[in-house]
Coordinates of C-alpha atoms in Angstrom, one line a residue:
X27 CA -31.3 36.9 92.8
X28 CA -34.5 34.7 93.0
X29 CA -36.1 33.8 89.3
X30 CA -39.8 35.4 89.0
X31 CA -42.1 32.8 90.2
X32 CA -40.1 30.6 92.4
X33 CA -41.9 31.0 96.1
X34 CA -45.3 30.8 94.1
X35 CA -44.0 27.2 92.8
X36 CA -44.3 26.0 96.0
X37 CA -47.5 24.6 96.9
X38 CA -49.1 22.1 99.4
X39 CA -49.4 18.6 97.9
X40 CA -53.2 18.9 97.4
X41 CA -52.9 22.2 95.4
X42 CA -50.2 20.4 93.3
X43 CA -52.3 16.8 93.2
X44 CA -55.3 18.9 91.7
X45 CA -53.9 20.4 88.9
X46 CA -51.5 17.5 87.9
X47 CA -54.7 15.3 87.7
X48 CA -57.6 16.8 86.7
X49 CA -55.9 20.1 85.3
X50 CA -55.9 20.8 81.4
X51 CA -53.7 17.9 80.0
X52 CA -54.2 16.3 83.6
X53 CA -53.2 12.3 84.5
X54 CA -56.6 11.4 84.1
X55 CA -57.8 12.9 81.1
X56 CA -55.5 11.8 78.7
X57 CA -56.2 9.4 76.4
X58 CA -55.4 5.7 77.4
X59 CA -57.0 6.3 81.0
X60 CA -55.9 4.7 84.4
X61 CA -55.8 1.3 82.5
X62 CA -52.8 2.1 80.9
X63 CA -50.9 3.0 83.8
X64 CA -52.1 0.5 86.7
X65 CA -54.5 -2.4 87.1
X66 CA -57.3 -2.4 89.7
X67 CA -59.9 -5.2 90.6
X68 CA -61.7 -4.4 87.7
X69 CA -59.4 -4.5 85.5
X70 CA -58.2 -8.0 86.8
X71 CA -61.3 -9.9 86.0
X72 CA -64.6 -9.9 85.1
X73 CA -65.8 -11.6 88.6
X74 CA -65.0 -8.4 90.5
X75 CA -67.8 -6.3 88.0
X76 CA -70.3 -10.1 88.5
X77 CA -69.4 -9.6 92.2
X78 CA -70.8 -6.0 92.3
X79 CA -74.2 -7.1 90.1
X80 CA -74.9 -9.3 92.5
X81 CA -74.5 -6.8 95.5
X82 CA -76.8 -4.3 93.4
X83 CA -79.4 -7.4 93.1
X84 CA -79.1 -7.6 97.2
X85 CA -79.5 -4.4 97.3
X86 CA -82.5 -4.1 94.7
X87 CA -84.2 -6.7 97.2
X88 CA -83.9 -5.1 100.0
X89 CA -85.5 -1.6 98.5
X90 CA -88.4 -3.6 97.5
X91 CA -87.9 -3.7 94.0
X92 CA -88.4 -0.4 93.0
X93 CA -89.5 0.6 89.3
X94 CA -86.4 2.6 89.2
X95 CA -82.9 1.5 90.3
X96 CA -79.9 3.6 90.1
X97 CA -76.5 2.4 90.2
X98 CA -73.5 5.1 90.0
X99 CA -70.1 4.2 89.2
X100 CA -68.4 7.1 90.7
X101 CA -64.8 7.9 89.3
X102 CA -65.3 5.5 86.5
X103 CA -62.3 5.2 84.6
X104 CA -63.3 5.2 81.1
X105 CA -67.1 3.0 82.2
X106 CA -65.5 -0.9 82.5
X107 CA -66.8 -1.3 86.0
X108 CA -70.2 -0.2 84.7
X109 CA -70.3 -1.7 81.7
X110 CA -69.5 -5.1 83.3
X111 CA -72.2 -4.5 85.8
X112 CA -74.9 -4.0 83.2
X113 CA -73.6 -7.3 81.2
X114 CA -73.9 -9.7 84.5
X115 CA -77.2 -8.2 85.8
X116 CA -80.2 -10.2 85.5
X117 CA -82.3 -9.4 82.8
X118 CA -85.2 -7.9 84.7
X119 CA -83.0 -5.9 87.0
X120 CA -80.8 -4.6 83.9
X121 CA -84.2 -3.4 82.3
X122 CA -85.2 -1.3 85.7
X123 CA -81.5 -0.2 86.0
X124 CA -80.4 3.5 85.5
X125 CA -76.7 3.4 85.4
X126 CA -74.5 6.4 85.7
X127 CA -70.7 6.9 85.2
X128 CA -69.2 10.0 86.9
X129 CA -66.1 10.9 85.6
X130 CA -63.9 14.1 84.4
X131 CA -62.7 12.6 81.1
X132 CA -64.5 12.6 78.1
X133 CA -67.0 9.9 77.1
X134 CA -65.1 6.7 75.2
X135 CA -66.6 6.5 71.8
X136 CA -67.8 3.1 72.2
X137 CA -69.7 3.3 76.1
X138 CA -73.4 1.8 76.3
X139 CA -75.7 4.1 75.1
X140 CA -77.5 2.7 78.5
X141 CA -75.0 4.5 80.8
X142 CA -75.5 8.2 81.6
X143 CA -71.7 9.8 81.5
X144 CA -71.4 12.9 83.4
X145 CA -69.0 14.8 85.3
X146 CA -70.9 14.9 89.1
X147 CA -73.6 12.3 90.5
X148 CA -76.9 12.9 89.9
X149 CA -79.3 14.7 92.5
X150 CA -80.7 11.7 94.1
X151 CA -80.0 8.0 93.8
X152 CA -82.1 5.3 94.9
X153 CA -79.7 2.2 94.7
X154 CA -75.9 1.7 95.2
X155 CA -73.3 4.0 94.6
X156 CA -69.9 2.2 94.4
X157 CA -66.7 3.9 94.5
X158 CA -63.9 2.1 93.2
X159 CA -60.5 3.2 94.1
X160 CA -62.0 6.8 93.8
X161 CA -61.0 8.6 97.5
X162 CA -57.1 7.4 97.1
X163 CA -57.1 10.4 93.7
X164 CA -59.0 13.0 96.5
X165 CA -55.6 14.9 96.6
X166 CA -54.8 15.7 100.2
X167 CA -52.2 17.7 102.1
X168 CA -49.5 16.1 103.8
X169 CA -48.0 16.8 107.0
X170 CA -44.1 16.4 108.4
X171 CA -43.1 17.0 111.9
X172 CA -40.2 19.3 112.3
X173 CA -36.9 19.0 114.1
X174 CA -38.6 20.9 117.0
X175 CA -41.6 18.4 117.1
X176 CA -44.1 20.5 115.2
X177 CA -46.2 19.4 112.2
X178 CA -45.8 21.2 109.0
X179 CA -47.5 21.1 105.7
X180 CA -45.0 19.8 103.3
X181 CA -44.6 21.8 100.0
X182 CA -43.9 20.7 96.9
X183 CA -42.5 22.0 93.6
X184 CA -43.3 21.3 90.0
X185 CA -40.5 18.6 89.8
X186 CA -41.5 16.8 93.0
X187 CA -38.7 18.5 95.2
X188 CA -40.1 19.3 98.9
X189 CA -40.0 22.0 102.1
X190 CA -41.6 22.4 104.9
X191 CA -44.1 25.1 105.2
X192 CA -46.2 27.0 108.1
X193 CA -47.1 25.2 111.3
X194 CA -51.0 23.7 110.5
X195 CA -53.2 24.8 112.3
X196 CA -57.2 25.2 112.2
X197 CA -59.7 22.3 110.9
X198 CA -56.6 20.0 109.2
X199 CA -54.7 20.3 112.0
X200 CA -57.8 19.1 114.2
X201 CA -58.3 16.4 111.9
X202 CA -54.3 15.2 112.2
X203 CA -55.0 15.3 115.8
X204 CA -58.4 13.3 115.9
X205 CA -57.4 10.6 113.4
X206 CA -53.6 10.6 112.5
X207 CA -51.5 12.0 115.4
X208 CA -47.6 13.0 114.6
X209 CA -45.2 11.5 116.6
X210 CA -42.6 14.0 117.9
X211 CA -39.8 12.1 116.2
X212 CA -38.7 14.7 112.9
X213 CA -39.6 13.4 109.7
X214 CA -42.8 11.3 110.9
X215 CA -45.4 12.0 107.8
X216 CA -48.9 12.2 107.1
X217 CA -51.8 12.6 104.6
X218 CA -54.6 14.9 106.3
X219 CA -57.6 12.8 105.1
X220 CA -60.1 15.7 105.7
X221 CA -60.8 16.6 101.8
X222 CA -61.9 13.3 101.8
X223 CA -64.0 13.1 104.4
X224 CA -65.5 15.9 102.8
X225 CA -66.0 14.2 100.0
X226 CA -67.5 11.1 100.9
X227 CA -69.9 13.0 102.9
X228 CA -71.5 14.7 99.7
X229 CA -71.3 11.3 97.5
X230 CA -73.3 10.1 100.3
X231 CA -75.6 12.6 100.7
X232 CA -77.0 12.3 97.3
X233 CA -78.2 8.7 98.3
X234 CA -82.1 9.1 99.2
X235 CA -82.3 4.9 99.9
X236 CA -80.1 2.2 99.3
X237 CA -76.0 2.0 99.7
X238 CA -72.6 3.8 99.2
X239 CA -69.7 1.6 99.3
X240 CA -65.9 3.2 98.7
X241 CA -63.2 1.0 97.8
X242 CA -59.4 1.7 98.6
X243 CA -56.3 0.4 100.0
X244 CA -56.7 1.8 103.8
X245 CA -55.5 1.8 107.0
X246 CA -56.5 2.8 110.5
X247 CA -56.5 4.8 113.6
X248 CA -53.6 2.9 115.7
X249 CA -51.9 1.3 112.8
X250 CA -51.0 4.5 110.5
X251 CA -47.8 4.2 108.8
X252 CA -45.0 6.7 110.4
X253 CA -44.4 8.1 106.9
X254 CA -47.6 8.2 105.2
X255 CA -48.5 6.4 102.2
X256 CA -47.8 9.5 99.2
X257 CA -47.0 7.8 95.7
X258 CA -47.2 7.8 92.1
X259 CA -47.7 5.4 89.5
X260 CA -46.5 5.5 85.7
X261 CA -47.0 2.6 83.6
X262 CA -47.9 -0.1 86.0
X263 CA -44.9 1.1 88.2
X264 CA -44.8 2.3 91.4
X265 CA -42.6 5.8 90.9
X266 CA -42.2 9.0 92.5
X267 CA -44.5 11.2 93.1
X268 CA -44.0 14.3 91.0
X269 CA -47.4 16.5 90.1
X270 CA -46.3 17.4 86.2
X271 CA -49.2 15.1 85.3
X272 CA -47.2 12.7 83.9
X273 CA -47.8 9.7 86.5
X274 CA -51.1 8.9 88.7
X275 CA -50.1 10.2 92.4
X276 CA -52.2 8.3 95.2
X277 CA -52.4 7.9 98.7
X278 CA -53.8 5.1 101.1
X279 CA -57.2 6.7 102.6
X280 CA -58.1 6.5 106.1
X281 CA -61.7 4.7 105.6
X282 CA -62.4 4.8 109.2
X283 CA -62.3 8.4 109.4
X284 CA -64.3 8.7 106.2
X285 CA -67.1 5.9 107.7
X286 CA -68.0 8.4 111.0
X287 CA -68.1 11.6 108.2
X288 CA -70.7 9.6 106.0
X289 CA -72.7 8.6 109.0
X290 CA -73.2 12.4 110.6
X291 CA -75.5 12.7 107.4
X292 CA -78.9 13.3 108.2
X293 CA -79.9 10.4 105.9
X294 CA -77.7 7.8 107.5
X295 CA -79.6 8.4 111.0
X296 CA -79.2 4.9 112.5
X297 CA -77.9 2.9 109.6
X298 CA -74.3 1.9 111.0
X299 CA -71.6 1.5 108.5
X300 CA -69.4 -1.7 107.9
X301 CA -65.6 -1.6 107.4
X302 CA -64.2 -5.3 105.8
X303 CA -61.6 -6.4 103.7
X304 CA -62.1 -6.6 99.9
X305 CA -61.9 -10.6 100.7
X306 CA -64.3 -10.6 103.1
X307 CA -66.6 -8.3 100.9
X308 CA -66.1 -10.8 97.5
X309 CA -66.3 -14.2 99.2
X310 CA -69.6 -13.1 100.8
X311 CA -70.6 -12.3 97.3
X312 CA -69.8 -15.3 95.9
X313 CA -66.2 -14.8 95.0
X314 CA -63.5 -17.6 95.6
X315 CA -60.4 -18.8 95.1
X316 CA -61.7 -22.7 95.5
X317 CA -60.0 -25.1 92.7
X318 CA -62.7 -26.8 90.4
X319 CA -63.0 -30.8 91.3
X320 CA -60.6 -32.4 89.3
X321 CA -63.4 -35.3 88.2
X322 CA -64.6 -31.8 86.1
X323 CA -61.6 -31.9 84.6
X324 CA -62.5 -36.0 82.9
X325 CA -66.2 -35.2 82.6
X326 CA -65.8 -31.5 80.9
X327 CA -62.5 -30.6 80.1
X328 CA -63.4 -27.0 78.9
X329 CA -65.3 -26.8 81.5
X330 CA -62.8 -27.2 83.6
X331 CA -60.0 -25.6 82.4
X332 CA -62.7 -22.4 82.1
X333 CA -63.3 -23.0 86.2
X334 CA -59.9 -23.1 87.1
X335 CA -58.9 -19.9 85.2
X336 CA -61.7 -18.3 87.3
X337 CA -60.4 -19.7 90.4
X338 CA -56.8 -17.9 89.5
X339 CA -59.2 -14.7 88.9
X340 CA -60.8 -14.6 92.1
X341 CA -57.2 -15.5 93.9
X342 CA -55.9 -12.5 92.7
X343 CA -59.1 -10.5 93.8
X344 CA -59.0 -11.7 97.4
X345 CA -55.1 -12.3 97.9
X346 CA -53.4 -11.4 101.2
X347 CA -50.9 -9.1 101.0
X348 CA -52.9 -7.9 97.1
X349 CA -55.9 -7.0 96.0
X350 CA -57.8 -8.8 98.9
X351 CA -56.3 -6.3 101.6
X352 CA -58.2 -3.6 100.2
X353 CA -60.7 -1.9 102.2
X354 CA -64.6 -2.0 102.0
X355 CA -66.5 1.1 103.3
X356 CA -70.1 0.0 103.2
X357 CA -72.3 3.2 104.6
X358 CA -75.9 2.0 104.0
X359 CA -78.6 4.5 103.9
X360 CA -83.0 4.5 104.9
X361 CA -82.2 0.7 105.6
X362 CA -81.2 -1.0 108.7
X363 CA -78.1 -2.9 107.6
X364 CA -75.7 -3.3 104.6
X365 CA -76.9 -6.0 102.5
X366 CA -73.7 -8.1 102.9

């Protein structure tokens, strides 16, 4: 005899993701925040939050200065990437700077009364709008081919045991065919990006002039990996994904796919959009690994010892096979080119 409830605990993976997230008593709404569970670029240094000022200046420049510039830290953690920002801005820019963090969690106690907390972006924003590891927490459905050749949704239950489901059909099973086609082989996998498509379609919408960047690790059409990229992460360990809302649960996000939904907005008519590493992206702001001259080190020993620790900083940031391999989604929009 089946216990009351059990077929309704099995649910796709997005279903689950959702609640075990951003549910009551959700992953990212308790207390101590992503920080205390993994480490992102901002988290790793200042340079990466410097790095980002100085793409909003770019940015600032080529609107034309205008009297008001917005700059939207969307899924913000608990503010450090905004907060950062505000500190390495210039002071001119900083003074014409509306800065916004969008977030589900309750505001910290101790953000800049400067930065607008809320829990969607604003209307309109005339600036950048910089998503930081944001579209990898889009919970998505994932998909498993069957013995017979035939992808599947995958189910999952509270304690992070799976089935197979229904055949997909309709618009995910278009997308899986467009941008992440199954092998026949049984057990191939894969995350059905379309939710965040979606997604990055409205963030990007809301942007009247200026720029929308996502940051995330990525891959792309051709190079998928056969058994998708599902995860979870509890206490700066990787661990099995289970959705109780006890660990983070991620997935790599297909940027590519995300870059031609963002550009079939009607305000990013002729603006193309830019896929580049996160090392490509940094050093062209500025951000390198070089070592100090080692005459610094006879001439101004602080000085130098304060130059190579930022040398070890950026490193990190822009290390193959680490933090560098990220992916930068720059969609610009009512300008001709991204300004990097």
């Amino acid at each position: 005899m089946k216990e009351p409830g059990a077929e309704s605990a099995w649910r796709g993976w997005r279903a689950a993701t959702e609640d075990a997230l951003y549910g009551p008593g959700g992953f990212y709404r308790r207390p101590e925040g992503p920080a205390g569970h993994f480490r992102t670029s901002v988290h790793a240094s200042p340079l990466f939050a410097g790095a980002v000022a100085r793409l909003l200046c770019r940015v600032d420049e080529a609107l034309g200065r205008p009297e008001r510039l917005d700059f939207a830290d969307l899924g913000a953690g608990r503010g450090e990437l905004v907060t950062g920002v505000l500190a390495a801005l210039p002071a001119e820019v900083a003074a014409r700077t509306r800065a916004y963090a969008v977030e589900l969690a309750d505001r910290p106690a101790d953000l800049d009364e400067r930065i607008d907390w809320r829990d969607e972006l604003p209307d309109t924003i005339t600036g950048l709008l910089f998503a930081n590891e944001w579209l990898d927490n889009v919970p998505v459905d994932v998909a498993e081919t069957d013995p017979a050749g035939v992808p599947r949704a995958v189910l999952v239950a509270p304690d992070g045991t799976e089935r197979l489901g229904e055949p997909l059909e309709g618009p995910a099973a278009d997308w899986l065919a467009r941008w992440w086609p199954l092998p026949a082989e049984p057990g191939a996998r894969a995350e059905i990006g379309l939710p965040r498509d979606l997604a990055w379609a409205a963030a990007v919408r809301r942007v009247a002039r200026g720029l929308a960047v996502a940051v995330d690790y990525t891959h792309a059409l051709g190079a998928r990996p056969p058994f998708g990229t599902l995860t979870g992460f509890r206490e700066g360990r990787e661990t099995t994904p289970v959705p109780d809302g006890t660990c983070d649960i991620t997935a790599h996000v297909a940027l590519d796919a995300c870059a031609v939904a963002g550009s079939a907005q009607e305000n990013t008519a002729g603006a193309a959009p830019r896929l580049l590493t996160q090392r490509d992206a940094l050093r062209a702001l500025d951000v390198t690994g070089a070592r100090p001259p080692l005459t610094l080190a006879t001439t101004d020993p602080a000085g130098y010892v304060r130059a190579l620790a930022r040398a070890g900083e950026a490193a990190e940031l822009t290390a193959t096979g680490g933090l560098g391999d990220f992916g930068w989604l720059l969609q610009p929009v009512g300008t001709d080119q991204a300004p990097l």
